[in-house]
XYZ file of N, CA and C in Angstrom:
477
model
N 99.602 109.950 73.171
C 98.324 109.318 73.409
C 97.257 110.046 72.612
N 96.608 109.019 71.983
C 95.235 110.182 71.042
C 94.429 110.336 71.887
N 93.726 111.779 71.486
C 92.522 112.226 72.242
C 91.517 111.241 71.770
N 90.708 111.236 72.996
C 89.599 110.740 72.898
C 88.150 110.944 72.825
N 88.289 112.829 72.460
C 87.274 113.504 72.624
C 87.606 114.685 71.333
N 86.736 115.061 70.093
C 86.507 116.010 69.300
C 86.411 116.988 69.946
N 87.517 117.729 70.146
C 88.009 118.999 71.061
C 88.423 120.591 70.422
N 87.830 121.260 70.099
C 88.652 122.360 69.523
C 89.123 123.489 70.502
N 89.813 124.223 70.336
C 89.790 125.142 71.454
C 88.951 125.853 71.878
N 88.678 125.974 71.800
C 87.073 126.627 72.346
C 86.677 126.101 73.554
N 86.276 124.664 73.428
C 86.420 123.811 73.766
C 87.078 123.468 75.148
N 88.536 123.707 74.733
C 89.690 123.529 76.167
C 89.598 124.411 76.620
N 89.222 126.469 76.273
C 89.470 127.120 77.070
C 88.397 126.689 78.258
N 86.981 126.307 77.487
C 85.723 126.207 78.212
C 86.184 125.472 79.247
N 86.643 124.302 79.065
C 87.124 123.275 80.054
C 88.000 123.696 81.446
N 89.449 124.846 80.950
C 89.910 125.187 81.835
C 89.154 126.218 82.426
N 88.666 127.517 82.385
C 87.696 128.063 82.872
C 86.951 127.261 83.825
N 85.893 126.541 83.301
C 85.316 125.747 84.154
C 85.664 124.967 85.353
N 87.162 124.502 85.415
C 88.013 124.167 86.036
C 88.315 124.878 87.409
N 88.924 125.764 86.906
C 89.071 127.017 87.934
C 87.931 127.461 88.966
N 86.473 127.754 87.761
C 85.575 128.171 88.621
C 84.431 127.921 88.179
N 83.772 126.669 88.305
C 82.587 125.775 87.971
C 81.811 126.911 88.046
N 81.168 127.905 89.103
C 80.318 128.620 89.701
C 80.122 129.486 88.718
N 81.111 130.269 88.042
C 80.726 131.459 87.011
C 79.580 130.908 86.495
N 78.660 132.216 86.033
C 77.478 132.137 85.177
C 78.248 131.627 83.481
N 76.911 131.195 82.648
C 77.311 131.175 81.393
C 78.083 132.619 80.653
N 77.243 133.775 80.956
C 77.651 134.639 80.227
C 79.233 135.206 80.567
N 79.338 134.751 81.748
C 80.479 135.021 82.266
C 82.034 134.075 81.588
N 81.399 133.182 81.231
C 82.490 131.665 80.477
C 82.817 132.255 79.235
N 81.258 132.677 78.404
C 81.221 133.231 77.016
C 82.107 133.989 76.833
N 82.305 135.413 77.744
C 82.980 136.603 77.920
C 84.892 135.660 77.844
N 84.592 134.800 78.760
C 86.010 134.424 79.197
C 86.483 133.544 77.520
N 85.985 133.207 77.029
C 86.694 132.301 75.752
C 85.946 132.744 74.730
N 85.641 133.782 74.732
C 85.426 134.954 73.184
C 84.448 134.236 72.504
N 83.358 133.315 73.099
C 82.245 133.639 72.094
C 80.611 133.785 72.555
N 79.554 134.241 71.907
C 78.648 134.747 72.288
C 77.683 133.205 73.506
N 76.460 133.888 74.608
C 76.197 132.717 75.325
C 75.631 131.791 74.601
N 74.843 131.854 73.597
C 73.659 130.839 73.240
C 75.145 129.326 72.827
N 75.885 130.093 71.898
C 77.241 128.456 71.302
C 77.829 128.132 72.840
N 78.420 129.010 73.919
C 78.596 128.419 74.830
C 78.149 127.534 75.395
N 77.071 128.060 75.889
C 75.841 127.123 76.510
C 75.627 125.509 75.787
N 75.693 125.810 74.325
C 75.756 124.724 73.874
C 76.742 123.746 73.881
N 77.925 124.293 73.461
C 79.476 123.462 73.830
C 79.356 122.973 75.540
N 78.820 123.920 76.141
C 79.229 123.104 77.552
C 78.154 122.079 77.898
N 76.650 121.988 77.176
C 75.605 120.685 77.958
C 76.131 120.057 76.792
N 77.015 120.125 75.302
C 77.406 119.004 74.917
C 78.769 118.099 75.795
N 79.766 118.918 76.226
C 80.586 118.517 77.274
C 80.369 117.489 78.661
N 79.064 118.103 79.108
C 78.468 117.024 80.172
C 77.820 115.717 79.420
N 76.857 116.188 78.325
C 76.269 115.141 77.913
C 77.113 114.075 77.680
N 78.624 114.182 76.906
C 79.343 113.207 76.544
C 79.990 113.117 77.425
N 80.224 113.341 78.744
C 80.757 112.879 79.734
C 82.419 113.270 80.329
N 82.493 114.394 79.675
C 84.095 115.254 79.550
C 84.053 115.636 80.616
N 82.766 116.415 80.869
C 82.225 117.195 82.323
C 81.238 116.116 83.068
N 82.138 115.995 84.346
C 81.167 114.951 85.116
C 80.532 115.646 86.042
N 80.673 116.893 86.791
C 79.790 117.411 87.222
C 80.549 118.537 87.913
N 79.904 119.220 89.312
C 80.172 120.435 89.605
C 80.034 119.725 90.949
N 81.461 120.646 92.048
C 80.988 120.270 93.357
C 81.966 121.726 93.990
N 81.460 121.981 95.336
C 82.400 122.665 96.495
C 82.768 121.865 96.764
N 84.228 122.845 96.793
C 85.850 122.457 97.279
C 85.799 123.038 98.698
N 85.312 122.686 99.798
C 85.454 122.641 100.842
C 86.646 122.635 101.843
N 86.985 123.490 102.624
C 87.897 123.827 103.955
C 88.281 122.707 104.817
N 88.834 121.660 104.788
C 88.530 120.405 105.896
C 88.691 121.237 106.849
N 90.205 121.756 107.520
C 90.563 122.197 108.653
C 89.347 123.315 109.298
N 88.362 124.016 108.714
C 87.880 124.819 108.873
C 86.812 123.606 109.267
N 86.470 122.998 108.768
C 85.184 122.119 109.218
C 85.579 120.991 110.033
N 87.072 121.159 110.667
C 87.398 120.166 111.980
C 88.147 118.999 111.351
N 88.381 118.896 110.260
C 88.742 117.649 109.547
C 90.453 118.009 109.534
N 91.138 117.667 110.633
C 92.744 118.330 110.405
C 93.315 117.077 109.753
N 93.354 115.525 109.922
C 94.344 115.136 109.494
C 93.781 114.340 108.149
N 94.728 114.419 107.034
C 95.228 114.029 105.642
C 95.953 112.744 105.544
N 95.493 111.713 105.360
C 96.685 110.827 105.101
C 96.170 109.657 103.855
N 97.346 109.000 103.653
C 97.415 108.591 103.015
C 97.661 106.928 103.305
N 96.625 106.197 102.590
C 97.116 104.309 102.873
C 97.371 103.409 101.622
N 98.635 102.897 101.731
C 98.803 101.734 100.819
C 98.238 100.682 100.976
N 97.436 99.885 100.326
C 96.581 98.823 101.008
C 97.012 97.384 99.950
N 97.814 96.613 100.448
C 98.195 95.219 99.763
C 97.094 93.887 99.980
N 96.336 93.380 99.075
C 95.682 92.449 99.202
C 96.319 91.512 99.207
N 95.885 90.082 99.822
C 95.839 89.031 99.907
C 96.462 88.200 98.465
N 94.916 88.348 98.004
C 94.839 87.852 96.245
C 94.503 89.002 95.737
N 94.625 89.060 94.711
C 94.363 90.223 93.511
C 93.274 89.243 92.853
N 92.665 88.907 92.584
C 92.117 88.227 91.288
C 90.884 89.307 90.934
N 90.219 89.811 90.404
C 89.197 90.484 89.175
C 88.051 90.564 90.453
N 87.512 89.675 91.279
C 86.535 89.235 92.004
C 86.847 90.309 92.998
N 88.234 89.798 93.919
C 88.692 90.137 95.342
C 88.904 91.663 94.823
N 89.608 91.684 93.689
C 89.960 93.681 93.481
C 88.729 94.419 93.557
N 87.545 94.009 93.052
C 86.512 94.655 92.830
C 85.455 94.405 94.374
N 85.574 93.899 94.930
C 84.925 93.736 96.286
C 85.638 94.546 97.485
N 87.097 95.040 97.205
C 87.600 95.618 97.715
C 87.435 97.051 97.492
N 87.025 97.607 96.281
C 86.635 98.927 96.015
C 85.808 98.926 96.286
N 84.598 98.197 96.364
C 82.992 98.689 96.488
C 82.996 98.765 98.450
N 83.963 97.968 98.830
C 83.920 98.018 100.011
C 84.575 99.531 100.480
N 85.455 100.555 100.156
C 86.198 101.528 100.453
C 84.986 102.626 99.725
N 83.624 102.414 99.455
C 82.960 103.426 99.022
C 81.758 103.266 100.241
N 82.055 102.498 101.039
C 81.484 102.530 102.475
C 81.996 103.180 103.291
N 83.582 103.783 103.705
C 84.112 104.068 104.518
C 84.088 105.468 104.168
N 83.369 106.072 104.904
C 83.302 108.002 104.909
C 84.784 108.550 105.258
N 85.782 108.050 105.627
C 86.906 108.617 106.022
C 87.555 108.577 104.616
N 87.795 107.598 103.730
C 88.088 107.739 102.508
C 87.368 107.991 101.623
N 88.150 109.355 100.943
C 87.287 110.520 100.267
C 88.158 110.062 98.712
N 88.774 109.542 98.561
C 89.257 109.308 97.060
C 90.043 107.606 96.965
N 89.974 106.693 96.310
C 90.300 105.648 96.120
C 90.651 105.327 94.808
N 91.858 104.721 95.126
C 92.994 104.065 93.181
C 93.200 103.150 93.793
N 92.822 102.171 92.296
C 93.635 100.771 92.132
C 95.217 101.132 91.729
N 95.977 100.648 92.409
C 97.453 100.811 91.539
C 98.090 99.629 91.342
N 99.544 99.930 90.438
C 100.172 98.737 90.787
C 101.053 99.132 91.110
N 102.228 97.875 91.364
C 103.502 97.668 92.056
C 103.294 97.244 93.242
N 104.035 96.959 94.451
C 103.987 96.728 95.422
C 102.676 96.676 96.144
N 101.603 98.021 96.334
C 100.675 97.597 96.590
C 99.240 97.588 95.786
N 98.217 97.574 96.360
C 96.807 97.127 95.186
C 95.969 98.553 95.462
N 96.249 99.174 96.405
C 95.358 100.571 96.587
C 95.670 101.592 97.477
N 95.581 102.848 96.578
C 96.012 103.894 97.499
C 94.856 104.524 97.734
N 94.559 104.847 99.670
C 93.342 105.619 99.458
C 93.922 106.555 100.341
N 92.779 107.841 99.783
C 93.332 109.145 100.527
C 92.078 109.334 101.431
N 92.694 109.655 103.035
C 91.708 109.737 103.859
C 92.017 110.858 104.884
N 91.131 111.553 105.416
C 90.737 112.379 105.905
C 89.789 112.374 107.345
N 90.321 112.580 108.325
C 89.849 112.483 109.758
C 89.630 114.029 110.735
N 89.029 113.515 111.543
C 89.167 115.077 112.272
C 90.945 115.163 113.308
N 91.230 113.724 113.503
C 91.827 113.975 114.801
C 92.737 112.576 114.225
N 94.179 112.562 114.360
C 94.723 111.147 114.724
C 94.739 109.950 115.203
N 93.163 110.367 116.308
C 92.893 109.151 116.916
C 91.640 108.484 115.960
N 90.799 109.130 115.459
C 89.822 108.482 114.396
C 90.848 108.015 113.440
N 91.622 108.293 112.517
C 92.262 107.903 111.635
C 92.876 106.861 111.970
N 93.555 106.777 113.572
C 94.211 105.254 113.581
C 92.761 104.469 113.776
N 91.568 104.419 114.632
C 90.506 103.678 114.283
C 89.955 103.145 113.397
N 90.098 103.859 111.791
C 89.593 103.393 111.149
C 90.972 102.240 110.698
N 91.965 102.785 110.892
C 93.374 101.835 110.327
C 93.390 100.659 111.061
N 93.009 100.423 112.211
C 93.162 99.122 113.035
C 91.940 98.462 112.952
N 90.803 99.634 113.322
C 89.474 98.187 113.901
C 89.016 98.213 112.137
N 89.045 99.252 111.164
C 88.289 98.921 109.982
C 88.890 98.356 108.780
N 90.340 98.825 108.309
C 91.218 98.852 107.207
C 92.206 97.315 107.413
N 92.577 97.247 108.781
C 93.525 95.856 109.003
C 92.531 94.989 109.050
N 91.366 95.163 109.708
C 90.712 93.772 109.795
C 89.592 93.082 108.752
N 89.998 94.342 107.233
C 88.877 93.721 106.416
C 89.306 92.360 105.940
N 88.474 91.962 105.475
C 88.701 90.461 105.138
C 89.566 90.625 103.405
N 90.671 89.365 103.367
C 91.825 89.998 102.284
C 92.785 91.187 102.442
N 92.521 91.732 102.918
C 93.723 93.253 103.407
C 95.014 92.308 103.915
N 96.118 92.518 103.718
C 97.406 91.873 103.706
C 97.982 92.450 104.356
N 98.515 94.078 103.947
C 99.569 94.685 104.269
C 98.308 96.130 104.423
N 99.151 96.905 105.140
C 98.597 98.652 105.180
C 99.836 99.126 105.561
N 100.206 100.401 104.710
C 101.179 101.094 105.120
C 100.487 102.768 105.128
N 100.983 102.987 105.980
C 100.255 104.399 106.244
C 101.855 105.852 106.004
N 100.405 106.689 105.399
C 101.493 108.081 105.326
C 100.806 109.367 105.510
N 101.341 109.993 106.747
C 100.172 111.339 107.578
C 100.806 112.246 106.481
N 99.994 113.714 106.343
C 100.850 114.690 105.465
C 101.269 115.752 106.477
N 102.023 115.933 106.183
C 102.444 117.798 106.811
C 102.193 118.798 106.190
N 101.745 119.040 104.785
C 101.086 120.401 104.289
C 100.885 119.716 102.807
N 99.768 120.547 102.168
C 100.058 120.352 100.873
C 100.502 121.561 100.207
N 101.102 121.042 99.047
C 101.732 121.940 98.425
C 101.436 122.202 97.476
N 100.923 121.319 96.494
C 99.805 121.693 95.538
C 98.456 121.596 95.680
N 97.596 122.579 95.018
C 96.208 122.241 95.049
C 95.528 122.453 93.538
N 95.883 121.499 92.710
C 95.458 122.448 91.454
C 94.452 121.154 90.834
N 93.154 121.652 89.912
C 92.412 120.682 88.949
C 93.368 119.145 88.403
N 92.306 118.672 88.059
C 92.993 116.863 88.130
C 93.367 117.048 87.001
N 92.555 117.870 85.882
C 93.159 117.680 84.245
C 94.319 118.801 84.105
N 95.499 118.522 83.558
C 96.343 119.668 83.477
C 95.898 119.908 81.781
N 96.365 121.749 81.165
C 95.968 121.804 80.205
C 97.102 122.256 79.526
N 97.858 121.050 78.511
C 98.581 121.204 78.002
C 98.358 121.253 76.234
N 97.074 121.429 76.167
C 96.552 121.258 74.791
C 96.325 122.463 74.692
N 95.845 122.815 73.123
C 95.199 124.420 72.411
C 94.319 124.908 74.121
């Protein structure tokens, strides 16, 4: 697959660094991928500007902040058509229990990953909110028992 971004290494270390630990200061990045702050600084607001870097957030504790259960929903629509797919996402950016949402294919039309304090909110939102939206077909549900990975969304297999 071609890149889609004028990347040198420099570049990717900045990226993985950043990855790891958004929070470091600049001079601290500079130090980490061998070059002085003022070009850093610059490589990285060119990175956001073009949209490589979408932003910075805390990675937050659920279990520590009461949020124990993880799960996961397959969600099969009705119709698929361009209209119904897209009314169905804008609708899952209403629901605070789902913290990440994909269109997929195969069997079903969306996987969302959701997050509750307790088993009994999570089946609430699955019965009175997720079965009874309008078009929702099928829901198949999957609780987790641990995760096992926790690593950045971009893997860095480049320079």
């Amino acid at each position: 697959m071609p890149l889609k971004a004028d990347l040198d290494a420099i570049d990717w270390k900045i990226l993985r660094e950043l990855q790891a630990d958004g929070r470091m200061t600049n001079v601290e990045l500079s130090n980490r991928v061998g070059i002085s702050a003022p070009p850093c600084l610059r490589r990285v607001k060119r990175l956001e500007e073009t949209g490589i870097i979408r932003g910075y957030r805390a990675l937050l504790n659920a279990p520590a902040l009461g949020l124990d259960v993880v799960a996961f929903c397959l969600v099969g629509l009705h119709h698929q058509s361009d209209a119904e797919l897209r009314t169905f996402a804008e609708r899952t950016r209403g629901w605070p229990i789902v913290r990440d949402a994909w269109m997929v294919s195969g069997e079903s039309d969306f996987l969302l990953h959701c997050v509750a304090s307790d088993l009994g909110a999570f089946q609430t939102f699955v019965i009175e909110e997720l079965t009874s939206t309008p078009n929702v077909d099928t829901v198949r549900t999957a609780l987790t028992i641990r995760r096992v990975k926790d690593e950045g969304l971009v893997s860095f297999e480049r320079p």
